[in-house]
Amino acid sequence: MDRVTLRGLRARGHHGVFERERIEGQTFVVDLVLYLDTRPAASGDDLSRTAHYGIVAEEVTAIISGEPVDLIETLAQRIADQCLKHQAVEEVEVTVHKPDAPITVPFDDVTITIHRSRG
């Protein structure tokens, strides 16, 4: 499988279990790896036979800024489900970063990474 990678997609969302997170919101960052066969697109130089990463990026940021969920696990699953709706995408790896998570000790980042495939 070939890979198309998008790193650092950012949007403000209101996800989290705490009221403050739901009211104030925070920035979420998403990294994606789309697994697909790029040979059909390359052989015909045809965008319609690959994953249009500009559209994928817009869809992902819309999910981040859309309907709130409690868990970043749920957010990651919604993003994976959307990516797999693209015909060329066979598998996807989604990493959701929550750098402003409400943790009381110093930290750099909180992430979840999931890997999903068709079927």
Tab-separated table of C-alpha atoms in Angstrom:
chain	number	residue	atom	x	y	z
A	1	MET	CA	0.000	0.000	0.000
A	2	ASP	CA	1.102	3.509	-0.774
A	3	ARG	CA	0.617	6.298	1.756
A	4	VAL	CA	-0.649	9.848	1.617
A	5	THR	CA	0.187	11.642	4.851
A	6	LEU	CA	-1.307	14.819	6.281
A	7	ARG	CA	0.307	16.185	9.433
A	8	GLY	CA	-0.759	18.958	11.761
A	9	LEU	CA	-4.353	19.573	10.689
A	10	ARG	CA	-5.634	22.052	13.272
A	11	ALA	CA	-9.057	23.197	14.343
A	12	ARG	CA	-10.792	24.394	17.471
A	13	GLY	CA	-13.207	21.943	19.018
A	14	HIS	CA	-15.323	21.633	22.138
A	15	HIS	CA	-14.579	17.995	22.951
A	16	GLY	CA	-14.034	16.669	26.444
A	17	VAL	CA	-15.801	15.455	29.545
A	18	PHE	CA	-15.369	18.658	31.549
A	19	GLU	CA	-17.742	21.601	31.305
A	20	ARG	CA	-14.848	24.024	30.777
A	21	GLU	CA	-13.711	22.084	27.716
A	22	ARG	CA	-17.209	22.169	26.263
A	23	ILE	CA	-17.639	25.903	26.890
A	24	GLU	CA	-14.184	27.303	26.098
A	25	GLY	CA	-13.021	24.763	23.542
A	26	GLN	CA	-9.405	24.066	22.632
A	27	THR	CA	-7.185	23.320	19.667
A	28	PHE	CA	-6.991	19.746	18.430
A	29	VAL	CA	-4.334	18.575	15.978
A	30	VAL	CA	-4.749	15.566	13.694
A	31	ASP	CA	-2.225	13.538	11.720
A	32	LEU	CA	-3.476	11.148	9.047
A	33	VAL	CA	-1.954	8.388	6.998
A	34	LEU	CA	-4.183	7.261	4.140
A	35	TYR	CA	-3.260	3.857	2.724
A	36	LEU	CA	-4.158	3.345	-0.925
A	37	ASP	CA	-2.879	2.137	-4.265
A	38	THR	CA	-1.748	5.240	-6.148
A	39	ARG	CA	-0.911	3.398	-9.395
A	40	PRO	CA	-4.325	3.947	-11.032
A	41	ALA	CA	-4.109	7.693	-10.419
A	42	ALA	CA	-0.465	7.897	-11.481
A	43	SER	CA	-0.929	5.913	-14.680
A	44	GLY	CA	-3.631	8.258	-15.922
A	45	ASP	CA	-2.555	11.390	-14.030
A	46	ASP	CA	-6.129	11.360	-12.717
A	47	LEU	CA	-7.072	13.024	-9.420
A	48	SER	CA	-10.385	11.182	-9.304
A	49	ARG	CA	-8.539	7.866	-8.841
A	50	THR	CA	-6.760	8.848	-5.618
A	51	ALA	CA	-7.604	10.551	-2.325
A	52	HIS	CA	-7.996	14.309	-2.786
A	53	TYR	CA	-6.071	15.394	0.297
A	54	GLY	CA	-7.443	18.947	0.166
A	55	ILE	CA	-10.983	17.647	0.519
A	56	VAL	CA	-9.929	15.162	3.223
A	57	ALA	CA	-8.310	18.012	5.179
A	58	GLU	CA	-11.492	20.095	4.991
A	59	GLU	CA	-13.629	17.150	6.114
A	60	VAL	CA	-11.363	16.383	9.064
A	61	THR	CA	-11.268	19.967	10.321
A	62	ALA	CA	-15.061	20.132	9.990
A	63	ILE	CA	-15.326	17.055	12.234
A	64	ILE	CA	-12.965	18.595	14.786
A	65	SER	CA	-14.944	21.835	14.902
A	66	GLY	CA	-18.293	20.040	14.663
A	67	GLU	CA	-20.479	18.162	17.124
A	68	PRO	CA	-18.700	17.752	20.474
A	69	VAL	CA	-17.882	14.334	21.913
A	70	ASP	CA	-16.572	13.366	25.323
A	71	LEU	CA	-13.602	11.263	24.211
A	72	ILE	CA	-10.791	11.780	21.728
A	73	GLU	CA	-11.239	8.078	20.971
A	74	THR	CA	-14.673	8.915	19.564
A	75	LEU	CA	-13.277	11.863	17.634
A	76	ALA	CA	-10.568	9.660	16.092
A	77	GLN	CA	-13.163	7.053	15.079
A	78	ARG	CA	-15.361	9.673	13.389
A	79	ILE	CA	-12.369	10.931	11.438
A	80	ALA	CA	-11.385	7.392	10.399
A	81	ASP	CA	-14.929	6.637	9.275
A	82	GLN	CA	-14.980	9.768	7.106
A	83	CYS	CA	-11.615	8.973	5.523
A	84	LEU	CA	-12.753	5.459	4.632
A	85	LYS	CA	-15.701	6.898	2.709
A	86	HIS	CA	-13.214	7.889	0.001
A	87	GLN	CA	-13.222	5.080	-2.525
A	88	ALA	CA	-9.451	4.934	-2.993
A	89	VAL	CA	-8.667	4.739	0.744
A	90	GLU	CA	-8.284	1.140	1.960
A	91	GLU	CA	-6.867	1.863	5.426
A	92	VAL	CA	-6.297	4.907	7.593
A	93	GLU	CA	-4.221	5.761	10.622
A	94	VAL	CA	-5.519	8.683	12.664
A	95	THR	CA	-3.648	10.412	15.478
A	96	VAL	CA	-5.549	13.002	17.488
A	97	HIS	CA	-3.440	15.351	19.615
A	98	LYS	CA	-4.939	17.184	22.575
A	99	PRO	CA	-2.057	19.457	23.639
A	100	ASP	CA	-4.204	21.503	26.026
A	101	ALA	CA	-5.760	18.559	27.867
A	102	PRO	CA	-6.812	19.364	31.430
A	103	ILE	CA	-3.930	17.651	33.203
A	104	THR	CA	-2.544	19.059	36.446
A	105	VAL	CA	1.118	18.146	35.855
A	106	PRO	CA	3.525	19.401	33.159
A	107	PHE	CA	3.177	17.510	29.849
A	108	ASP	CA	3.791	18.007	26.145
A	109	ASP	CA	0.851	16.301	24.499
A	110	VAL	CA	-1.866	13.684	24.815
A	111	THR	CA	-2.582	11.557	21.742
A	112	ILE	CA	-4.566	8.602	20.579
A	113	THR	CA	-3.689	6.713	17.416
A	114	ILE	CA	-6.064	4.298	15.723
A	115	HIS	CA	-5.710	2.212	12.587
A	116	ARG	CA	-8.843	1.221	10.662
A	117	SER	CA	-9.472	-0.573	7.396
A	118	ARG	CA	-12.394	-1.443	5.153
A	119	GLY	CA	-14.364	-4.519	6.071
